Amino acid sequence: MFQEVIMMKIISQLILVLTLSIMVAPIVLAADPAGDITLAEDSTAAVNFTWTLMAAFLVFLMQGGFAMLEGGLVRAKNTSNIMMKNLADFTIGSLGYWAIGFPLMFGTSVAGIYGVGSWFLLGEAYDVSTYLLWIFQMVFAGTAATIASGAMAERTKFRTYYIISFLITALIYPIYGHWVWGGGWLSMLGEWYGLGLGHVDFAGSGVVHMVGGGAGLAGAMLLGARIGKYDNEGKPRAIPGHSISMAVLGVFILWFGWFGFNPGSTLAATELRISIIAVTTLLAGSAGGFIATLYTWKKFGHPDVTMAGNGVIAGLVAITAPCAWVEAWAAVVIGLAAGLIMVESVLFFERKGIDDPIGAVSCHLIAGIWGLISVGIFADGTYGLYTTEGPFVTGLLYGGGTGQLVAQVIGVIANFAWVFGTTYVIFWTLKKTIGLRVSKEEEEEGLDKTEHGAICYPDFTAPLEESKKLENYEPKKQEMK
Amino acid sequence: MFQEVIMMKIISQLILVLTLSIMVAPIVLAADPAGDITLAEDSTAAVNFTWTLMAAFLVFLMQGGFAMLEGGLVRAKNTSNIMMKNLADFTIGSLGYWAIGFPLMFGTSVAGIYGVGSWFLLGEAYDVSTYLLWIFQMVFAGTAATIASGAMAERTKFRTYYIISFLITALIYPIYGHWVWGGGWLSMLGEWYGLGLGHVDFAGSGVVHMVGGGAGLAGAMLLGARIGKYDNEGKPRAIPGHSISMAVLGVFILWFGWFGFNPGSTLAATELRISIIAVTTLLAGSAGGFIATLYTWKKFGHPDVTMAGNGVIAGLVAITAPCAWVEAWAAVVIGLAAGLIMVESVLFFERKGIDDPIGAVSCHLIAGIWGLISVGIFADGTYGLYTTEGPFVTGLLYGGGTGQLVAQVIGVIANFAWVFGTTYVIFWTLKKTIGLRVSKEEEEEGLDKTEHGAICYPDFTAPLEESKKLENYEPKKQEMK
Amino acid sequence: MFQEVIMMKIISQLILVLTLSIMVAPIVLAADPAGDITLAEDSTAAVNFTWTLMAAFLVFLMQGGFAMLEGGLVRAKNTSNIMMKNLADFTIGSLGYWAIGFPLMFGTSVAGIYGVGSWFLLGEAYDVSTYLLWIFQMVFAGTAATIASGAMAERTKFRTYYIISFLITALIYPIYGHWVWGGGWLSMLGEWYGLGLGHVDFAGSGVVHMVGGGAGLAGAMLLGARIGKYDNEGKPRAIPGHSISMAVLGVFILWFGWFGFNPGSTLAATELRISIIAVTTLLAGSAGGFIATLYTWKKFGHPDVTMAGNGVIAGLVAITAPCAWVEAWAAVVIGLAAGLIMVESVLFFERKGIDDPIGAVSCHLIAGIWGLISVGIFADGTYGLYTTEGPFVTGLLYGGGTGQLVAQVIGVIANFAWVFGTTYVIFWTLKKTIGLRVSKEEEEEGLDKTEHGAICYPDFTAPLEESKKLENYEPKKQEMK
Amino acid sequence: MKKIEAIIRGEKLNEVRKALLEADIPGITVYEVRGKGNQKGLELQFRGRPYNVDLLPKTKIELMVSDKNSEKVVELIKETAHTGNVGDGKIMILPMDDLIKIRTGESGDYAI
Amino acid sequence: MKKIEAIIRGEKLNEVRKALLEADIPGITVYEVRGKGNQKGLELQFRGRPYNVDLLPKTKIELMVSDKNSEKVVELIKETAHTGNVGDGKIMILPMDDLIKIRTGESGDYAI
Amino acid sequence: MKKIEAIIRGEKLNEVRKALLEADIPGITVYEVRGKGNQKGLELQFRGRPYNVDLLPKTKIELMVSDKNSEKVVELIKETAHTGNVGDGKIMILPMDDLIKIRTGESGDYAI
Ligand SMILES: Nc1ncnc2c1ncn2[C@@H]1O[C@H](COP(=O)(O)OP(=O)(O)O)[C@@H](O)[C@H]1O
Ligand SMILES: Nc1ncnc2c1ncn2[C@@H]1O[C@H](COP(=O)(O)OP(=O)(O)O)[C@@H](O)[C@H]1O
Ligand SMILES: Nc1ncnc2c1ncn2[C@@H]1O[C@H](COP(=O)(O)OP(=O)(O)O)[C@@H](O)[C@H]1O
């Protein structure tokens, strides 16, 4: 209670001070807020704005997709809570990205480490092109925080998660984003050390998904497993999510949003490469879902619905980095591999005692790593850095040598070190201060009641869910192969 | 039964007559139905059509968003009914807007009060630009009727609601719309009386949201509160909605649709201001949701999920009028204020005995008023009336004086007087004739059974919902502050 | 088990072989993979790519819409299964369309029967325009297979359905598609025999919807009715779907997607006719939903929610063929007729013992037939074959004579003969070999448990659903008129 | 000791409970059941096909009472659950051999 | 008077009811319960992890019958609920001290 | 024969069952009920309005046991369902006239 009050005081005073400081100075120092100058200079601006904005809107809807996917995979007693997290991380995160995240990411680079620029989109930033970039980047940033919420579902204190999601969107994400997309050191690996075109990540397998997944991994590790996830001998047990149909709706909405995510990342429809990107995105998702269907069918004896959904997500995450630099067949191969890796990764983390209720770490972190690396293998040298002009991104298979591959691996390592490192320290500090996890009683009662005083489905009771499913569990004789 | 038959007879005969009268004269008196002339005259037509149509499609999806938001906030026993209302008001409303609404709104102005033009999109109206305008405006009109259904949920006769929604979309909405967007008197306040640029409302805080909310208020007042909403001493009681996850999905879909609503209202992508509008829309929604989270956390002891969702909606409604004329920081301020106002307004109306199950009056009417007024305060003089050319809309804070503010206030008053007045009279008349509210027994049984003979979730029983939640209610000792 | 293993072996070996054969030859024989040449040659390419891609994305989301509509109309015990089918048919279908479907449909025509071209989008096909066409056509193909799953719901073996959906997307759909859109014989009826402009089908009432509906009819016939669908005297009984709200969400998502389906089929925003198409699409959907509301109200005594939703779908299916060639009023008439036909058709098939749980045959096959024919009646001669230049499509009412109408009827017959014929043979063969239908016990248990080992809503029990609803059924005295 | 079971209308539950509480009988256990007696069933539709749910939702309450309270409880339920329309339900008075309170181990009347 | 309780298979409910109705025994109250006896549980999966629901969904019916009908009712249930497979369930015959019909206040056999 | 009914905490079900299984008492039927005794209700909110769910979810178990097992079963439930906090619930021992196993037609103790 005490820390909560303090935290809310700090936040509200911050808002107040900022608001006041803005209100005393309503000076318009804008660049081109009406857009007429921009349009006069570039007649393709209208179509490129249309493309980028529509893509940003699709990406925005992914918030709803994540809410459905994560909601469907948790128990009914924690569904209001996961809904609130998805609402809250976006609302606070977008304010954080507006306040400091955006300039940290895209401002003038300080030693390739972080950027500085117009905070709060003030002054110079009041410009149609800057605002355009902001909204597209903002919805990306929102995605990263949301991913972490999945891995930490069903046991994290809301208050703590609220702070975490703010920090991810306002600090951790933008700084790493600066390294790759803001002119930071990872993007300079090519120029400085001759490693391909430097670390490249077309739409964010690393910048978005590995960041979300890495933070989720740190969180899941520090939180520990949900009560009942492991039996007395430490063997994992099933904790079925409360609505498979909700989860599948989430998958379709996410896939839809991904067509904004990947093709939209050209930020220009005049890059006709967008059609190639749309196709690779579709095929990698299909391939991931296809192989997860077949593989779980074989392994578990049944085609597993939510794993098939996760397979789609894994395929999409993996293709996110290479989407613009590979052909259709390569997208299929990348997606197939991602789907297989994901299934094994889910089982691996589960066995290792890391409890990730929705498979966020496997789908985003692990498939994200594979996506970044696949650029170094499959990039076919027909497209450059967000432009049809060379130099072109070329991987091992197309005679690009190992330079690009090495740059990709360095990015993977830097990403994991930065994200996992900082989030681990932050979550650990929060754990020791305001606490990371709800009490045993609260967890058993369900977070809906204890964190929000509200249950998700009051017209439908589900009182026996625990005893009905978890207990009396007798390990299946014939184990999974 | 009797009136129902008559009503259906009238409607079907109307349709028949119209159809016949059309069929005997399939003369094409069209302007440019193929679009080649339009394209030849304006090379930017293709991108502007693309922009406007895609925006219209997003706005269309808001019907589904409202269905989810309203559905989630009512009880399971009334969910089929609210689904039907959302389907029915759009299907009948769009036919009404096609028949008479559109020319009433955008036809040649008769004394600034209403328009006359091609009914049924016949003759001259068969033109790519006219059809484009029609679809964009139609989906707006559909939204207004849907909003009212929320405030009137769980007790309104379907038959009566059906007539109401037709009248809102075909008459009440278009006439007010004419005053602001069709060249009517409110838009002339500037020219005639020097009040700023006349009453302005970029995307419809007033035209759409206040209209829907005002009609909803009249309906909620005439209907009276749901059974069980107040205890014997008149103190409000909770009637929990049946699915918080459904409501949150609704919020995300609505927010997504709003990116068509606001930026799309330029009707042109060559107005690059669309990127500014997208950003103000995003930030105001976030700010509204953010503050509702914090404020309910403080006030109720828990961050309230559905109130946070309503906060987003309130922020979005408020920014709808000023979205194109303000900067990012102002959007945040407008959204924060809207979120706070909304929470207090929900509690206020509840205390006053006006039972609005989903908070439609507070989110749309009240936040809509604030949105219109905020234009007169925060408009920063960098953008004109749907054009980059001056005169520019300028508010109090930017040296625009009080002219614009006064025009905004006049619009607020005119809107409320017209909408609340006409709907009150219509609803009152319907109440005295065919009846507005279902019987006590029907309400207790649930409208799904009595109005549609169909329950929403037949595989899941919820027989005790009433007794489980409402009764045995002991007023909490520590009251809300 | 045995056949399953074999089938999976075949599929995985196919994939393996293909993948290997591709990997040994990563030669880029591409046309214009970067798009700079295309853009240089056609300055409108950017806006047309934007339009077509966004439309394709909307169509993609229809997968989620179908999942919701079908899911809502089946029982809770079969919901995971229908979700899996919607995921699986798209993932395997898109791979099939990539491998062979696309060249079969759009490759060089062999005697007007089928096409041959680059399999797997290899070689020449690596081109921004080809990929653009592929993705738009792929999401259409995905829709056809999904439609069939609805008619076959609640009793089809997953394994068999999996094979079926692959065959539909990879073979049956593309070959018929070739006849109409790939330069095949149906499209040549005009040139060869002077029948109008040949068989025309703007966005696929026939190519997509009749194909899906025809396959569904063959499936439903071979499967037989669900247990409990008919009483001892053979009278149909109600088997209520488990979530009306889910079904209505599906309708709204589908309608949204249809705005990509129809207007997007110009493949060009420079065809400003897109605004006309959007309007006819909206109005036909509304008219279908409107009349289904009124008609069921009269016929059943209540406005029926899911029938109103089906009315919208029927209106949309019907307008899909004529959408670009008719005026608003004609769209309303087409939609009204479609809604009426659909309601009667649902009752007709039900009476005839053909059990189609979601009305897919009526909504897609029957309304699709009406849509194709309506072109021959209402086409008003203002627009040509995806171009503003003549010759124009002209129907009976506008002095086009019967030529076009006859071409439409020939298409209907050819479609039904091809689709129903081939699918009947294939399904019959599968029935005799690996089996089409699950066992009686499995059907009673629910496919979720037996096919996927997973129930959709484990936190909510629904044990008595059967007895609660079906049995103790006493035929209503006053029968439907 | 007696075990009183009553099948009542869901709407009446609170009235009954209020009366019992006022008579200082707080303990109760409630079941959601479906029942059929003289009351006729519910007619519903799905896509125009009528179907009949003849087992109606009912509420069953169960009370463990001391012999001396038994009559009073029955009387209270009879009065408050009564509407006079078909479907009001039944009250059963059942014998009980013994009763134990798990928390304290007390048994017999002390366990109530 | 007797109270007959039977735990049966959900699928059998209608057959049982039909037989009872034909024998002019309309009154019934139905519970959704879960039970375990000799029948083995249900094996399910979630994301590849198997789990066992060993309490299976069962239907419990409860009938208040006059002493003279008691045997007939038991016989009818025994016949119609029977499949011969494990999981068929049980029938209990329980004593009842009194029965009251809330609507009319009648008691004893008249209340049935 | 006796019929043992116990109202316990949902969380305790498995512990109770495990003990019973170990004592070779496999048969059980489980009800989801809601109850009120001394334990206070649950306070929830909806849009800031508090509301009280005073009937708490409880689990009821029902066992048919032979007279000789009756005491043992009661003892086992008493021990394993016990937490010492308000809300632990009650155990009823009820007389039963007869019991029939539907599958085999056996009755009395043989039917258990
Ligand atoms: N003989 C019976 N055995 C078991 N339950 C009964 C019996 N008769 C009635 N009931 C229960 O009591 C409820 C009300 O009974 P009903 O006959 O409809 O009304 P009333 O008691 O007013 O005549 C029924 O829904 C059923 O649950
Ligand atoms: N001793 C018992 N006490 C309570 N309920 C029992 C008992 N034995 C069986 N049941 C109930 O009867 C149902 C069927 O019993 P089961 O032993 O599986 O089949 P059968 O009676 O055919 O041997 C169980 O699911 C359970 O609900
Ligand atoms: N007199 C009673 N009649 C019926 N059920 C009772 C009675 N007393 C308690 N119960 C049931 O037992 C449960 C636990 O009782 P409670 O009084 O809360 O705890 P304790 O038994 O530990 O005092 C209640 O929720 C209710 O279901």
PDB file of N, CA, C and O and ligand atoms in Angstrom, chain D residues 7 9 33-40 56 58 85-90 92, chain E residues 25-30 62-65 99 101-104 111-112, ligand 1:
ATOM      1  N   ILE D   7     -36.429 -27.104  -2.584  1.00  0.00           N
ATOM      2  CA  ILE D   7     -36.222 -26.675  -3.970  1.00  0.00           C
ATOM      3  C   ILE D   7     -37.097 -25.454  -4.175  1.00  0.00           C
ATOM      4  O   ILE D   7     -38.320 -25.519  -3.994  1.00  0.00           O
ATOM      5  N   ARG D   9     -37.591 -21.260  -6.088  1.00  0.00           N
ATOM      6  CA  ARG D   9     -37.280 -20.402  -7.241  1.00  0.00           C
ATOM      7  C   ARG D   9     -36.005 -19.610  -6.945  1.00  0.00           C
ATOM      8  O   ARG D   9     -35.860 -19.081  -5.832  1.00  0.00           O
ATOM      9  N   VAL D  33     -29.760 -26.328  -9.471  1.00  0.00           N
ATOM     10  CA  VAL D  33     -30.277 -27.564 -10.037  1.00  0.00           C
ATOM     11  C   VAL D  33     -31.250 -27.239 -11.170  1.00  0.00           C
ATOM     12  O   VAL D  33     -31.538 -26.072 -11.450  1.00  0.00           O
ATOM     13  N   ARG D  34     -31.712 -28.251 -11.825  1.00  0.00           N
ATOM     14  CA  ARG D  34     -32.761 -28.057 -12.806  1.00  0.00           C
ATOM     15  C   ARG D  34     -33.862 -29.053 -12.499  1.00  0.00           C
ATOM     16  O   ARG D  34     -33.572 -30.190 -12.130  1.00  0.00           O
ATOM     17  N   GLY D  35     -35.078 -28.609 -12.588  1.00  0.00           N
ATOM     18  CA  GLY D  35     -36.133 -29.500 -12.155  1.00  0.00           C
ATOM     19  C   GLY D  35     -37.374 -29.423 -13.009  1.00  0.00           C
ATOM     20  O   GLY D  35     -37.584 -28.496 -13.803  1.00  0.00           O
ATOM     21  N   LYS D  36     -38.175 -30.447 -12.827  1.00  0.00           N
ATOM     22  CA  LYS D  36     -39.424 -30.507 -13.582  1.00  0.00           C
ATOM     23  C   LYS D  36     -40.495 -31.078 -12.649  1.00  0.00           C
ATOM     24  O   LYS D  36     -40.252 -32.056 -11.939  1.00  0.00           O
ATOM     25  N   GLY D  37     -41.630 -30.414 -12.650  1.00  0.00           N
ATOM     26  CA  GLY D  37     -42.755 -30.932 -11.890  1.00  0.00           C
ATOM     27  C   GLY D  37     -43.990 -30.595 -12.693  1.00  0.00           C
ATOM     28  O   GLY D  37     -44.105 -31.000 -13.853  1.00  0.00           O
ATOM     29  N   ASN D  38     -44.834 -29.777 -12.123  1.00  0.00           N
ATOM     30  CA  ASN D  38     -46.029 -29.389 -12.866  1.00  0.00           C
ATOM     31  C   ASN D  38     -45.781 -28.218 -13.808  1.00  0.00           C
ATOM     32  O   ASN D  38     -46.516 -28.003 -14.765  1.00  0.00           O
ATOM     33  N   GLN D  39     -44.757 -27.422 -13.472  1.00  0.00           N
ATOM     34  CA  GLN D  39     -44.487 -26.219 -14.273  1.00  0.00           C
ATOM     35  C   GLN D  39     -44.060 -26.613 -15.683  1.00  0.00           C
ATOM     36  O   GLN D  39     -43.310 -27.569 -15.868  1.00  0.00           O
ATOM     37  N   LYS D  40     -44.534 -25.846 -16.650  1.00  0.00           N
ATOM     38  CA  LYS D  40     -44.149 -26.222 -18.005  1.00  0.00           C
ATOM     39  C   LYS D  40     -42.805 -25.612 -18.395  1.00  0.00           C
ATOM     40  O   LYS D  40     -42.364 -24.620 -17.827  1.00  0.00           O
ATOM     41  N   LEU D  56     -36.252 -26.813 -15.793  1.00  0.00           N
ATOM     42  CA  LEU D  56     -36.060 -25.393 -15.511  1.00  0.00           C
ATOM     43  C   LEU D  56     -35.020 -25.173 -14.423  1.00  0.00           C
ATOM     44  O   LEU D  56     -34.907 -25.959 -13.495  1.00  0.00           O
ATOM     45  N   LYS D  58     -33.591 -24.209 -11.140  1.00  0.00           N
ATOM     46  CA  LYS D  58     -34.166 -24.050  -9.807  1.00  0.00           C
ATOM     47  C   LYS D  58     -33.015 -23.933  -8.822  1.00  0.00           C
ATOM     48  O   LYS D  58     -31.870 -24.308  -9.128  1.00  0.00           O
ATOM     49  N   ASN D  85     -47.838 -19.608  -7.434  1.00  0.00           N
ATOM     50  CA  ASN D  85     -47.860 -20.089  -8.810  1.00  0.00           C
ATOM     51  C   ASN D  85     -47.153 -21.437  -8.928  1.00  0.00           C
ATOM     52  O   ASN D  85     -46.283 -21.764  -8.122  1.00  0.00           O
ATOM     53  N   VAL D  86     -47.522 -22.153  -9.956  1.00  0.00           N
ATOM     54  CA  VAL D  86     -46.872 -23.436 -10.184  1.00  0.00           C
ATOM     55  C   VAL D  86     -45.361 -23.228 -10.286  1.00  0.00           C
ATOM     56  O   VAL D  86     -44.903 -22.292 -10.935  1.00  0.00           O
ATOM     57  N   GLY D  87     -44.607 -24.098  -9.640  1.00  0.00           N
ATOM     58  CA  GLY D  87     -43.155 -23.989  -9.694  1.00  0.00           C
ATOM     59  C   GLY D  87     -42.531 -23.517  -8.402  1.00  0.00           C
ATOM     60  O   GLY D  87     -41.317 -23.302  -8.346  1.00  0.00           O
ATOM     61  N   ASP D  88     -43.339 -23.377  -7.371  1.00  0.00           N
ATOM     62  CA  ASP D  88     -42.814 -22.882  -6.104  1.00  0.00           C
ATOM     63  C   ASP D  88     -41.855 -23.864  -5.439  1.00  0.00           C
ATOM     64  O   ASP D  88     -40.955 -23.467  -4.714  1.00  0.00           O
ATOM     65  N   GLY D  89     -42.076 -25.149  -5.671  1.00  0.00           N
ATOM     66  CA  GLY D  89     -41.137 -26.133  -5.143  1.00  0.00           C
ATOM     67  C   GLY D  89     -41.569 -26.845  -3.873  1.00  0.00           C
ATOM     68  O   GLY D  89     -42.736 -26.777  -3.479  1.00  0.00           O
ATOM     69  N   LYS D  90     -40.623 -27.565  -3.290  1.00  0.00           N
ATOM     70  CA  LYS D  90     -40.925 -28.460  -2.167  1.00  0.00           C
ATOM     71  C   LYS D  90     -39.924 -28.271  -1.030  1.00  0.00           C
ATOM     72  O   LYS D  90     -38.793 -27.832  -1.253  1.00  0.00           O
ATOM     73  N   MET D  92     -38.222 -30.711   1.997  1.00  0.00           N
ATOM     74  CA  MET D  92     -38.104 -32.050   2.557  1.00  0.00           C
ATOM     75  C   MET D  92     -37.516 -31.977   3.956  1.00  0.00           C
ATOM     76  O   MET D  92     -36.565 -31.219   4.188  1.00  0.00           O
TER      77      MET D  92
ATOM     78  N   ILE E  25     -44.745 -40.430 -13.448  1.00  0.00           N
ATOM     79  CA  ILE E  25     -43.924 -39.853 -12.381  1.00  0.00           C
ATOM     80  C   ILE E  25     -43.224 -38.628 -12.978  1.00  0.00           C
ATOM     81  O   ILE E  25     -42.127 -38.753 -13.513  1.00  0.00           O
ATOM     82  N   PRO E  26     -43.856 -37.474 -12.957  1.00  0.00           N
ATOM     83  CA  PRO E  26     -43.269 -36.341 -13.672  1.00  0.00           C
ATOM     84  C   PRO E  26     -42.180 -35.598 -12.882  1.00  0.00           C
ATOM     85  O   PRO E  26     -41.229 -35.085 -13.455  1.00  0.00           O
ATOM     86  N   GLY E  27     -42.322 -35.568 -11.563  1.00  0.00           N
ATOM     87  CA  GLY E  27     -41.428 -34.698 -10.784  1.00  0.00           C
ATOM     88  C   GLY E  27     -40.009 -35.221 -10.716  1.00  0.00           C
ATOM     89  O   GLY E  27     -39.772 -36.406 -10.488  1.00  0.00           O
ATOM     90  N   ILE E  28     -39.074 -34.349 -10.895  1.00  0.00           N
ATOM     91  CA  ILE E  28     -37.662 -34.729 -10.849  1.00  0.00           C
ATOM     92  C   ILE E  28     -36.819 -33.488 -10.615  1.00  0.00           C
ATOM     93  O   ILE E  28     -37.199 -32.381 -10.991  1.00  0.00           O
ATOM     94  N   THR E  29     -35.701 -33.686  -9.962  1.00  0.00           N
ATOM     95  CA  THR E  29     -34.725 -32.618  -9.843  1.00  0.00           C
ATOM     96  C   THR E  29     -33.390 -33.196 -10.265  1.00  0.00           C
ATOM     97  O   THR E  29     -33.068 -34.328  -9.928  1.00  0.00           O
ATOM     98  N   VAL E  30     -32.647 -32.390 -11.042  1.00  0.00           N
ATOM     99  CA  VAL E  30     -31.430 -32.900 -11.674  1.00  0.00           C
ATOM    100  C   VAL E  30     -30.218 -32.077 -11.253  1.00  0.00           C
ATOM    101  O   VAL E  30     -30.281 -30.847 -11.200  1.00  0.00           O
ATOM    102  N   GLU E  62     -32.976 -36.773  -8.518  1.00  0.00           N
ATOM    103  CA  GLU E  62     -33.541 -36.891  -7.178  1.00  0.00           C
ATOM    104  C   GLU E  62     -35.051 -36.903  -7.339  1.00  0.00           C
ATOM    105  O   GLU E  62     -35.596 -36.046  -8.027  1.00  0.00           O
ATOM    106  N   LEU E  63     -35.693 -37.882  -6.720  1.00  0.00           N
ATOM    107  CA  LEU E  63     -37.149 -37.950  -6.834  1.00  0.00           C
ATOM    108  C   LEU E  63     -37.775 -38.178  -5.472  1.00  0.00           C
ATOM    109  O   LEU E  63     -37.288 -38.999  -4.689  1.00  0.00           O
ATOM    110  N   MET E  64     -38.823 -37.442  -5.233  1.00  0.00           N
ATOM    111  CA  MET E  64     -39.584 -37.694  -4.017  1.00  0.00           C
ATOM    112  C   MET E  64     -40.782 -38.543  -4.429  1.00  0.00           C
ATOM    113  O   MET E  64     -41.553 -38.134  -5.305  1.00  0.00           O
ATOM    114  N   VAL E  65     -40.865 -39.702  -3.817  1.00  0.00           N
ATOM    115  CA  VAL E  65     -41.934 -40.603  -4.227  1.00  0.00           C
ATOM    116  C   VAL E  65     -42.669 -41.145  -3.004  1.00  0.00           C
ATOM    117  O   VAL E  65     -42.133 -41.191  -1.903  1.00  0.00           O
ATOM    118  N   LEU E  99     -42.629 -34.071   3.754  1.00  0.00           N
ATOM    119  CA  LEU E  99     -42.462 -33.318   2.517  1.00  0.00           C
ATOM    120  C   LEU E  99     -43.572 -32.277   2.452  1.00  0.00           C
ATOM    121  O   LEU E  99     -44.722 -32.572   2.804  1.00  0.00           O
ATOM    122  N   LYS E 101     -45.310 -29.128   0.013  1.00  0.00           N
ATOM    123  CA  LYS E 101     -45.379 -28.437  -1.268  1.00  0.00           C
ATOM    124  C   LYS E 101     -45.546 -26.946  -0.958  1.00  0.00           C
ATOM    125  O   LYS E 101     -46.536 -26.543  -0.331  1.00  0.00           O
ATOM    126  N   ILE E 102     -44.596 -26.144  -1.360  1.00  0.00           N
ATOM    127  CA  ILE E 102     -44.595 -24.731  -0.951  1.00  0.00           C
ATOM    128  C   ILE E 102     -45.830 -23.995  -1.470  1.00  0.00           C
ATOM    129  O   ILE E 102     -46.447 -23.196  -0.768  1.00  0.00           O
ATOM    130  N   ARG E 103     -46.196 -24.277  -2.702  1.00  0.00           N
ATOM    131  CA  ARG E 103     -47.306 -23.553  -3.321  1.00  0.00           C
ATOM    132  C   ARG E 103     -48.609 -23.707  -2.543  1.00  0.00           C
ATOM    133  O   ARG E 103     -49.320 -22.720  -2.307  1.00  0.00           O
ATOM    134  N   THR E 104     -48.892 -24.940  -2.140  1.00  0.00           N
ATOM    135  CA  THR E 104     -50.196 -25.197  -1.523  1.00  0.00           C
ATOM    136  C   THR E 104     -50.105 -25.421  -0.022  1.00  0.00           C
ATOM    137  O   THR E 104     -51.116 -25.374   0.672  1.00  0.00           O
ATOM    138  N   ALA E 111     -48.002 -33.857  -1.184  1.00  0.00           N
ATOM    139  CA  ALA E 111     -47.088 -32.800  -1.641  1.00  0.00           C
ATOM    140  C   ALA E 111     -46.300 -33.198  -2.888  1.00  0.00           C
ATOM    141  O   ALA E 111     -45.655 -32.367  -3.516  1.00  0.00           O
ATOM    142  N   ILE E 112     -46.351 -34.489  -3.213  1.00  0.00           N
ATOM    143  CA  ILE E 112     -45.508 -34.947  -4.327  1.00  0.00           C
ATOM    144  C   ILE E 112     -45.974 -34.367  -5.657  1.00  0.00           C
ATOM    145  O   ILE E 112     -47.161 -34.363  -5.969  1.00  0.00           O
TER     146      ILE E 112
HETATM  147  N1  LIG G   1     -41.596 -35.522  -7.171  1.00  0.00           N
HETATM  148  C1  LIG G   1     -40.559 -34.699  -7.275  1.00  0.00           C
HETATM  149  N2  LIG G   1     -39.327 -35.182  -7.099  1.00  0.00           N
HETATM  150  C2  LIG G   1     -38.241 -34.378  -7.203  1.00  0.00           C
HETATM  151  N3  LIG G   1     -38.327 -33.058  -7.452  1.00  0.00           N
HETATM  152  C3  LIG G   1     -39.553 -32.515  -7.608  1.00  0.00           C
HETATM  153  C4  LIG G   1     -40.719 -33.296  -7.572  1.00  0.00           C
HETATM  154  N4  LIG G   1     -41.782 -32.492  -7.784  1.00  0.00           N
HETATM  155  C5  LIG G   1     -41.292 -31.250  -7.959  1.00  0.00           C
HETATM  156  N5  LIG G   1     -39.949 -31.239  -7.862  1.00  0.00           N
HETATM  157  C6  LIG G   1     -39.046 -30.086  -7.951  1.00  0.00           C
HETATM  158  O1  LIG G   1     -39.763 -28.932  -7.539  1.00  0.00           O
HETATM  159  C7  LIG G   1     -39.797 -27.972  -8.596  1.00  0.00           C
HETATM  160  C8  LIG G   1     -41.119 -27.253  -8.629  1.00  0.00           C
HETATM  161  O2  LIG G   1     -42.119 -28.181  -8.826  1.00  0.00           O
HETATM  162  P1  LIG G   1     -43.451 -27.898  -9.695  1.00  0.00           P
HETATM  163  O3  LIG G   1     -44.245 -29.159  -9.701  1.00  0.00           O
HETATM  164  O4  LIG G   1     -43.059 -27.306 -11.017  1.00  0.00           O
HETATM  165  O5  LIG G   1     -44.196 -26.771  -8.917  1.00  0.00           O
HETATM  166  P2  LIG G   1     -45.132 -26.872  -7.651  1.00  0.00           P
HETATM  167  O6  LIG G   1     -44.321 -27.524  -6.556  1.00  0.00           O
HETATM  168  O7  LIG G   1     -45.520 -25.461  -7.399  1.00  0.00           O
HETATM  169  O8  LIG G   1     -46.275 -27.758  -8.112  1.00  0.00           O
HETATM  170  C9  LIG G   1     -39.478 -28.749  -9.831  1.00  0.00           C
HETATM  171  O9  LIG G   1     -38.841 -27.931 -10.822  1.00  0.00           O
HETATM  172  C10 LIG G   1     -38.567 -29.854  -9.353  1.00  0.00           C
HETATM  173  O10 LIG G   1     -37.213 -29.365  -9.257  1.00  0.00           O
END
